[in-house]
Short mmCIF file of C-alpha atoms and ligand atoms in Angstrom, two decimals:
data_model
loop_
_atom_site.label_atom_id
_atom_site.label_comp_id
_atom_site.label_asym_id
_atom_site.label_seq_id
_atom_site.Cartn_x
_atom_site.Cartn_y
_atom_site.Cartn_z
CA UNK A 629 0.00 0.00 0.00
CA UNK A 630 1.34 3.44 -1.01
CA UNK A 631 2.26 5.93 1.65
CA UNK A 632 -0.66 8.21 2.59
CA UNK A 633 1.52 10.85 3.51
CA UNK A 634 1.03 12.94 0.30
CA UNK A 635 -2.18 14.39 -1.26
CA UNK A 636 -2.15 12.37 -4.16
CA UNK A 637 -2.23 9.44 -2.28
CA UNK A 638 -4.57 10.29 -0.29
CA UNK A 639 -7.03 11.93 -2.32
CA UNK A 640 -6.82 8.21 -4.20
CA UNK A 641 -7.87 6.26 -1.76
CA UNK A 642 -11.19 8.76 -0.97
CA UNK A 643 -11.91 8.65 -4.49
CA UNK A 644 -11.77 5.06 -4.16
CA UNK A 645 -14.47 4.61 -1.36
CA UNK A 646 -15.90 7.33 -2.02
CA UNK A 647 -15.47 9.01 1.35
CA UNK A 648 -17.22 11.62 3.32
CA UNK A 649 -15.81 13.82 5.42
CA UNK A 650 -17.77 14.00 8.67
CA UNK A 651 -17.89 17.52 10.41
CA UNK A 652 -19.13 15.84 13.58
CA UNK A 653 -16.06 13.77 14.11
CA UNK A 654 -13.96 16.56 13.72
CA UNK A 655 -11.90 14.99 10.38
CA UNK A 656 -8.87 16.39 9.19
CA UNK A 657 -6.58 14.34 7.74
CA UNK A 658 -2.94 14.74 7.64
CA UNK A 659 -1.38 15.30 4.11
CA UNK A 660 2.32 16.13 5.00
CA UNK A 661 5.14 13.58 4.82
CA UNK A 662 7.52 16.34 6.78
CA UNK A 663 4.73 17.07 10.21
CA UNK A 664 3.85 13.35 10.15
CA UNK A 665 7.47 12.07 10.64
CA UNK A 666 8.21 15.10 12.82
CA UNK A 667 5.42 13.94 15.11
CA UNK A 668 6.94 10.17 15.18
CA UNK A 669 10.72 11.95 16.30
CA UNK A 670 8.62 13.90 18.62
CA UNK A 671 6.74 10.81 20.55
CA UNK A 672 10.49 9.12 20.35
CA UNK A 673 8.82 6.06 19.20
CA UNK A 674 10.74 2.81 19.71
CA UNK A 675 10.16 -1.21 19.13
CA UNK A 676 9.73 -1.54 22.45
CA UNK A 677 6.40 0.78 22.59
CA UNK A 678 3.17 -0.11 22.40
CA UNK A 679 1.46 3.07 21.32
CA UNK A 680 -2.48 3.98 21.34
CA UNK A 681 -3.69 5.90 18.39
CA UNK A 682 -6.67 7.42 18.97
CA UNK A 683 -8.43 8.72 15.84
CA UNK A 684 -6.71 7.11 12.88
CA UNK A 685 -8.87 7.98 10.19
CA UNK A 686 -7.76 6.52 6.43
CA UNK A 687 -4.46 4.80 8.85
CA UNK A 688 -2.40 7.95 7.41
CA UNK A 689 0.02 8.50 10.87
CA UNK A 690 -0.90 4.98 11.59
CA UNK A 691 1.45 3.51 8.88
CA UNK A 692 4.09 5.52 10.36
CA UNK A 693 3.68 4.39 13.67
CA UNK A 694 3.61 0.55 13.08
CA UNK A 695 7.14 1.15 10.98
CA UNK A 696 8.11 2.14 14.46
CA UNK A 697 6.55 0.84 17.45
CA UNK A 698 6.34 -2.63 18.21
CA UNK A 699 2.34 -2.50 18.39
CA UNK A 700 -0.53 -0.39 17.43
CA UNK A 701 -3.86 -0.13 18.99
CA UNK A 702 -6.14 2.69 17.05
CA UNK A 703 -9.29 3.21 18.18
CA UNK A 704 -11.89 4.87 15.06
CA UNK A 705 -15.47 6.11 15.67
CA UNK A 706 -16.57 5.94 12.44
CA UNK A 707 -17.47 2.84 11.01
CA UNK A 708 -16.74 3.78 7.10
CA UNK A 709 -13.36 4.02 8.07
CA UNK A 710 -12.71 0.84 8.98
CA UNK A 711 -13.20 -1.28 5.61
CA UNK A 712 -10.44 1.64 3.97
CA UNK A 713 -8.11 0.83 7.34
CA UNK A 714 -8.11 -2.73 6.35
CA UNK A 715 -6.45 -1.64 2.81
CA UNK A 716 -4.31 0.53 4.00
CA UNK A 717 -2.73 -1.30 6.58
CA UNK A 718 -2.72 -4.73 5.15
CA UNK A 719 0.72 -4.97 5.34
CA UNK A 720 0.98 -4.59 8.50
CA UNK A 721 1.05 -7.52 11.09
CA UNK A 722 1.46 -5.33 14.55
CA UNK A 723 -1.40 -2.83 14.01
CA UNK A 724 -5.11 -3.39 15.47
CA UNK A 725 -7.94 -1.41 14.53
CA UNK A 726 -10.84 -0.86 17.05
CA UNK A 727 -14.29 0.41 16.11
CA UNK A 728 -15.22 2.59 19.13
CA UNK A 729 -15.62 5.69 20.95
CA UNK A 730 -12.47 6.20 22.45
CA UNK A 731 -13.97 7.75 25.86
CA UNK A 732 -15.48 4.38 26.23
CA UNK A 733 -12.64 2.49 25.98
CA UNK A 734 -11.28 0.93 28.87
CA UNK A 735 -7.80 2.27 28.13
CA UNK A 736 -5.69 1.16 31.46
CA UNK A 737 -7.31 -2.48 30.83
CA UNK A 738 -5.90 -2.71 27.05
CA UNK A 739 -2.47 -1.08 29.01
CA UNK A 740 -2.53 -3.99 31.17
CA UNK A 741 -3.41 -6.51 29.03
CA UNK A 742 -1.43 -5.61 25.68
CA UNK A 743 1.57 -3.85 27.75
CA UNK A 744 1.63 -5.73 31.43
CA UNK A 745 1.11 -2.95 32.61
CA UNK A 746 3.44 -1.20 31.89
CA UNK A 747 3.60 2.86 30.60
CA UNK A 748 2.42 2.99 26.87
CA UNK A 749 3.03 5.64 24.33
CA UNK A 750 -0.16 8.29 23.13
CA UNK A 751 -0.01 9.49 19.82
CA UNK A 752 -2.67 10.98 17.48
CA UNK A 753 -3.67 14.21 14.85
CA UNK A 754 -7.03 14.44 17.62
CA UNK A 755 -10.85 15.46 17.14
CA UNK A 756 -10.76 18.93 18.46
CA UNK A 757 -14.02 18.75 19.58
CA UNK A 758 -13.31 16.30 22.42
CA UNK A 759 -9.58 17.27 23.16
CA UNK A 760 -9.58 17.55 26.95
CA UNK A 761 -12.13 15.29 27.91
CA UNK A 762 -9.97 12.70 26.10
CA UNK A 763 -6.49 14.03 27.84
CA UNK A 764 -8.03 14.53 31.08
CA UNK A 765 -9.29 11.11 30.73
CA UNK A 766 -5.91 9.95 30.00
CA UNK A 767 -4.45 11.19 33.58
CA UNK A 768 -7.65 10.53 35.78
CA UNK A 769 -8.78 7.12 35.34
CA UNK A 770 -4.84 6.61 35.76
CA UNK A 771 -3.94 4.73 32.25
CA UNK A 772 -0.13 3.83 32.65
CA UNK A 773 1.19 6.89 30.17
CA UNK A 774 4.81 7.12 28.95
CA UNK A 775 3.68 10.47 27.08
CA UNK A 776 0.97 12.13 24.81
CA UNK A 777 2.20 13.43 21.59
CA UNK A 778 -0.67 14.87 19.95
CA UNK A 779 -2.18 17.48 17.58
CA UNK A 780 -4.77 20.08 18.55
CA UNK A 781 -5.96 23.48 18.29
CA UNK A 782 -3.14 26.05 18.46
CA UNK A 783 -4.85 28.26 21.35
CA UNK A 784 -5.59 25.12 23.65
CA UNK A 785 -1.62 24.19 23.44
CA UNK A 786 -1.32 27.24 24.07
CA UNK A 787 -2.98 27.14 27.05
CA UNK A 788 -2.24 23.88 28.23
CA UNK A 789 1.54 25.34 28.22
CA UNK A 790 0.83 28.65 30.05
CA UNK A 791 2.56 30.13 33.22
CA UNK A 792 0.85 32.38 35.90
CA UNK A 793 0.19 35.36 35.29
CA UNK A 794 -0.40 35.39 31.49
CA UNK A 795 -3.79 35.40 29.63
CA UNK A 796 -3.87 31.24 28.42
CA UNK A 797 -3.20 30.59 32.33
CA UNK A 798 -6.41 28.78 33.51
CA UNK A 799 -7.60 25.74 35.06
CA UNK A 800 -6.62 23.46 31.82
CA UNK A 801 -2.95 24.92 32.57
CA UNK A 802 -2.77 23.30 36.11
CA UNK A 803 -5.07 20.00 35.52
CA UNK A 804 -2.38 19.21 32.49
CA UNK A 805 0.74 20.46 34.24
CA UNK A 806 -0.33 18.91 37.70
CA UNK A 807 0.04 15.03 35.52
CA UNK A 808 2.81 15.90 33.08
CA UNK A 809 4.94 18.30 31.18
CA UNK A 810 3.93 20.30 28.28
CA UNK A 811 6.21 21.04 25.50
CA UNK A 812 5.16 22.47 22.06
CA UNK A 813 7.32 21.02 19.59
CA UNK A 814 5.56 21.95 16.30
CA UNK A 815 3.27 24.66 14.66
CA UNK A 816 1.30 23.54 12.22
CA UNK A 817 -0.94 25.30 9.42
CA UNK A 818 -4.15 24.46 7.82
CA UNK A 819 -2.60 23.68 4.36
CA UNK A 820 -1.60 20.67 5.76
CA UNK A 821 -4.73 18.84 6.16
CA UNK A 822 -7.30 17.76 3.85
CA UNK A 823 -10.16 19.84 4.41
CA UNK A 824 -7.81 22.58 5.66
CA UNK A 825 -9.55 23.00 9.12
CA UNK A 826 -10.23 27.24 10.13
CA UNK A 827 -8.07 27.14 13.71
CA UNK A 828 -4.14 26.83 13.40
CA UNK A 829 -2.82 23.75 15.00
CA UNK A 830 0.27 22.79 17.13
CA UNK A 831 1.84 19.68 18.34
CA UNK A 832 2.28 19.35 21.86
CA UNK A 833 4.15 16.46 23.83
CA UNK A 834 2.70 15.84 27.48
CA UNK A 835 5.48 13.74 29.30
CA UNK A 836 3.94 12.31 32.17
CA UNK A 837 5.48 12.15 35.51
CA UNK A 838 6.47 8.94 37.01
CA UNK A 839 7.03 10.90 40.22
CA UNK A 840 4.58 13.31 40.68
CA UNK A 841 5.80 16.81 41.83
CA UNK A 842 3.02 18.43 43.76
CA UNK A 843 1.37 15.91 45.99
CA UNK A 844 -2.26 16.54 48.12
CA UNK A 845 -4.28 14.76 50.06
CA UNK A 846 -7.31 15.26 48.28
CA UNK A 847 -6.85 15.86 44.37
CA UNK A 848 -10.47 16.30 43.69
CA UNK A 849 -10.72 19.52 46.52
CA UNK A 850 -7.74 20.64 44.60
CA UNK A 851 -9.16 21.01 41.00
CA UNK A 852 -12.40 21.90 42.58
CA UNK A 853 -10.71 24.79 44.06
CA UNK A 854 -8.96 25.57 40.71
CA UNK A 855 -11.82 25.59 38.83
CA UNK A 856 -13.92 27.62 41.38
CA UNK A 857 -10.69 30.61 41.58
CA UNK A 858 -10.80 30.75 37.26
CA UNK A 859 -14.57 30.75 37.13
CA UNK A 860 -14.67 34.27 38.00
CA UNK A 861 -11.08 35.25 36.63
CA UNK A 862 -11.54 39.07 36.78
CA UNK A 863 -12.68 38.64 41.20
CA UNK A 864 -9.76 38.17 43.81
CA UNK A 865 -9.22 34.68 45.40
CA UNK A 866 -11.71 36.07 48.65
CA UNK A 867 -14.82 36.90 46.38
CA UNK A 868 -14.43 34.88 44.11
CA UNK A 869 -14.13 31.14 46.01
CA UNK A 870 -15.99 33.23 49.31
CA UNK A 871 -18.84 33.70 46.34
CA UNK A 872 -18.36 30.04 45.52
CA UNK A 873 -18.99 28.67 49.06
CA UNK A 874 -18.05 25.35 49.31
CA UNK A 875 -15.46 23.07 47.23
CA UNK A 876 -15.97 19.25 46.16
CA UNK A 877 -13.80 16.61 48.19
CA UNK A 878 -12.97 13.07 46.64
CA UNK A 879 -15.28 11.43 49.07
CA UNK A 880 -18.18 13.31 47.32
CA UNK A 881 -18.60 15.53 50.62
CA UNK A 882 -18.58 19.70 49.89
CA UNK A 883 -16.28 21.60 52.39
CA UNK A 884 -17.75 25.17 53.08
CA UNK A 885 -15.56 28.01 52.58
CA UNK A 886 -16.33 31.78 53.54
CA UNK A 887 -13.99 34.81 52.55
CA UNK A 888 -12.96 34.82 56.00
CA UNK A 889 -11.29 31.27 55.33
CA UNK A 890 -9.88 32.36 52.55
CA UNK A 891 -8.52 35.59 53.95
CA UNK A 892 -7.10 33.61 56.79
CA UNK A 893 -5.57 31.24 54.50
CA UNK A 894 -3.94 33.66 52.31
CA UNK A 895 -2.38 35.04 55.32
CA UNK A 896 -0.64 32.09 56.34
CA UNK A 897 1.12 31.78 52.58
CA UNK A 898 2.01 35.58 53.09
CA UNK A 899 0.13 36.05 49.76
CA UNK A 900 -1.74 39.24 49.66
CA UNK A 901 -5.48 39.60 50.48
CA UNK A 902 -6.23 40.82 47.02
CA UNK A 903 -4.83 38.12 44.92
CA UNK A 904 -6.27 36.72 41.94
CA UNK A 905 -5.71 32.97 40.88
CA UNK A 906 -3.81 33.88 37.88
CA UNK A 907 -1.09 34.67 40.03
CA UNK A 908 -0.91 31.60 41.75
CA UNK A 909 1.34 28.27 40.80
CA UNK A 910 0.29 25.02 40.77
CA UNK A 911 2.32 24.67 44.13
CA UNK A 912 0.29 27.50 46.11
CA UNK A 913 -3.55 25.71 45.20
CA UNK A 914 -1.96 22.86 46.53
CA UNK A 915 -0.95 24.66 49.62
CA UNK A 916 -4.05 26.68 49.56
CA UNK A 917 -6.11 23.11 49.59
CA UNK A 918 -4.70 21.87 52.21
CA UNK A 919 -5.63 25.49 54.08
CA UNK A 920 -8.78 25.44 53.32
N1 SAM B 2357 -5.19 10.40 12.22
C1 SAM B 2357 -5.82 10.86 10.98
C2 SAM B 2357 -4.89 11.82 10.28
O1 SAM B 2357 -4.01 12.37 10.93
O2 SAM B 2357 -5.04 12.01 9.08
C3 SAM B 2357 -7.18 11.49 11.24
C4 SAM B 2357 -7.22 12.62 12.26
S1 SAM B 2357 -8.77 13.46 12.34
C5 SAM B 2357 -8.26 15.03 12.94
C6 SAM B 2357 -9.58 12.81 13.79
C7 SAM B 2357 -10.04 11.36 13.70
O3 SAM B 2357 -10.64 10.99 14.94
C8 SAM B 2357 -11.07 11.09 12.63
O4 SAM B 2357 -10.72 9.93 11.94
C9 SAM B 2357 -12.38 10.87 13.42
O5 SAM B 2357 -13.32 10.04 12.76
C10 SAM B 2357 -11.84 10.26 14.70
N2 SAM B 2357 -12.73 10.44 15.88
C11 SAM B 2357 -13.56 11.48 16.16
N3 SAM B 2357 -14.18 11.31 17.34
C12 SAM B 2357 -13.71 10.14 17.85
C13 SAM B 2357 -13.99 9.40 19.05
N4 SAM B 2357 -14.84 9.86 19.97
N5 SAM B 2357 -13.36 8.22 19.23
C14 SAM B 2357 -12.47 7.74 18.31
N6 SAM B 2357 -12.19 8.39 17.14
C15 SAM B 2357 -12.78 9.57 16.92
#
């Protein structure tokens, strides 16, 4: 089967099944030999990896990643896919193609079972539409992760990459950077997908931590309290989680918390009263969790 990393190539083989691009699924398909094999160098793909494609679409990146890896797993929502899969990676005897929603894919079972266990590699040109539910999804239901290399919308790398105290910093900054660390490694422009999608895109690599750096008792009270201090962005710390009144604990419990707590809180980190969560790093919510 020819490489589908040209246009030629690829505009063959949806000629040949007569394909449909499906706004819904968010498809975009990669048409550029040079960003595909910079995204393999990238995810610093070896035969010892088993790596989880999520998204394949005509098997484009796929046949890149089964040159390298020792085993594929892509997982494909759409069912007219799969028959044009099947060509394009017949000749390939370490690639398997599953015909599912990935968010209901018991990912840290196929770890276990196709890895022992053991870390495996993410890699994949993703839907936009469902780009942090599948990440976050990734680090919470704890699926043994080596790294995510993936491609999304420019401004969500963006943010996933941001510091305190500039504009992208948010909750999606701290949930990613509390699991792993971001590194743009690419920047990628519409012309190189077929249809050319209308958001710039970037390649970001999440390298998961096999020792985590910020540790809490209670994770959940921690992105509870993140998300509560970014839901009113422009309100300091006090009126905005005082106006929020009580943050979620993992045992499904809500903790009440009045400006006074937080006040008293701030104190103790020698922060000042009028503080805004933008300010903060990730290791002051953590402290500021275990305050409150
Ligand atoms: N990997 C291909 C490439 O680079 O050319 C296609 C990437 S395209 C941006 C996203 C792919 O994800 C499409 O094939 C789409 O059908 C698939 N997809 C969308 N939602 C999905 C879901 N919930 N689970 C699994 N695959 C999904």
């Amino acid at each position: 089967m020819a490489n589908l990393g040209n246009p030629t190539n690829t505009i063959e083989i949806l000629k040949k099944y007569n394909f449909n691009f499906q706004k819904k699924f968010g498809q975009n398909f990669l048409i550029d030999s040079n960003v595909l094999e910079h995204i393999i160098d990238a995810a610093e793909i070896t035969k010892d990896d088993l790596v989880l494609e999520i998204g394949p679409g005509i098997g484009t990146m796929t046949q890149y990643l089964a040159e390298h890896a020792r085993e594929v797993v892509a997982v494909e929502i759409d069912e007219t896919l799969i028959p044009i899969l099947q060509d394009t990676l017949s000749s390939y005897d370490n690639v398997t193609v599953i015909n599912d929603d990935i968010l209901k894919v018991d990912l840290k079972k196929l770890a276990d079972e196709r890895n022992g266990g053991r870390p495996i590699k993410v890699v994949a040109n993703l839907p936009y539409y469902i780009t942090t539910p599948i990440i976050m999804g990734l680090f919470e239901n704890e699926v043994p992760l080596k790294s995510i290399t993936i491609m999304i919308q420019k401004e969500v790398a963006d943010r996933m990459q941001a510091g305190p105290g500039t504009k992208d910093y948010g909750a999606l900054s701290l949930a990613v950077q509390f699991y792993a660390k971001p590194e743009v490694v690419l920047q990628v422009s519409p012309g190189c997908f077929i249809p050319k999608p209308g958001v710039g895109s970037s390649v970001i690599r999440l390298t998961r931590y096999e020792e985590m750096p910020i540790r809490v008792q209670d994770e959940k009270k921690l992105f509870s309290l993140i998300r509560a201090s970014f839901n009113q962005r422009r309100k300091t710390l006090v009126n905005g989680l005082g106006n929020a009144g009580a943050l979620k604990t993992a045992s499904g419990k809500s903790v009440p918390v009045t400006k006074e707590d937080v006040q008293n809180a701030l104190a103790k980190m020698e922060l000042s009263p009028t503080i805004r969560g933008e300010a903060l790093t990730l290791e002051q919510f953590a402290r500021l969790s275990e305050l409150l």
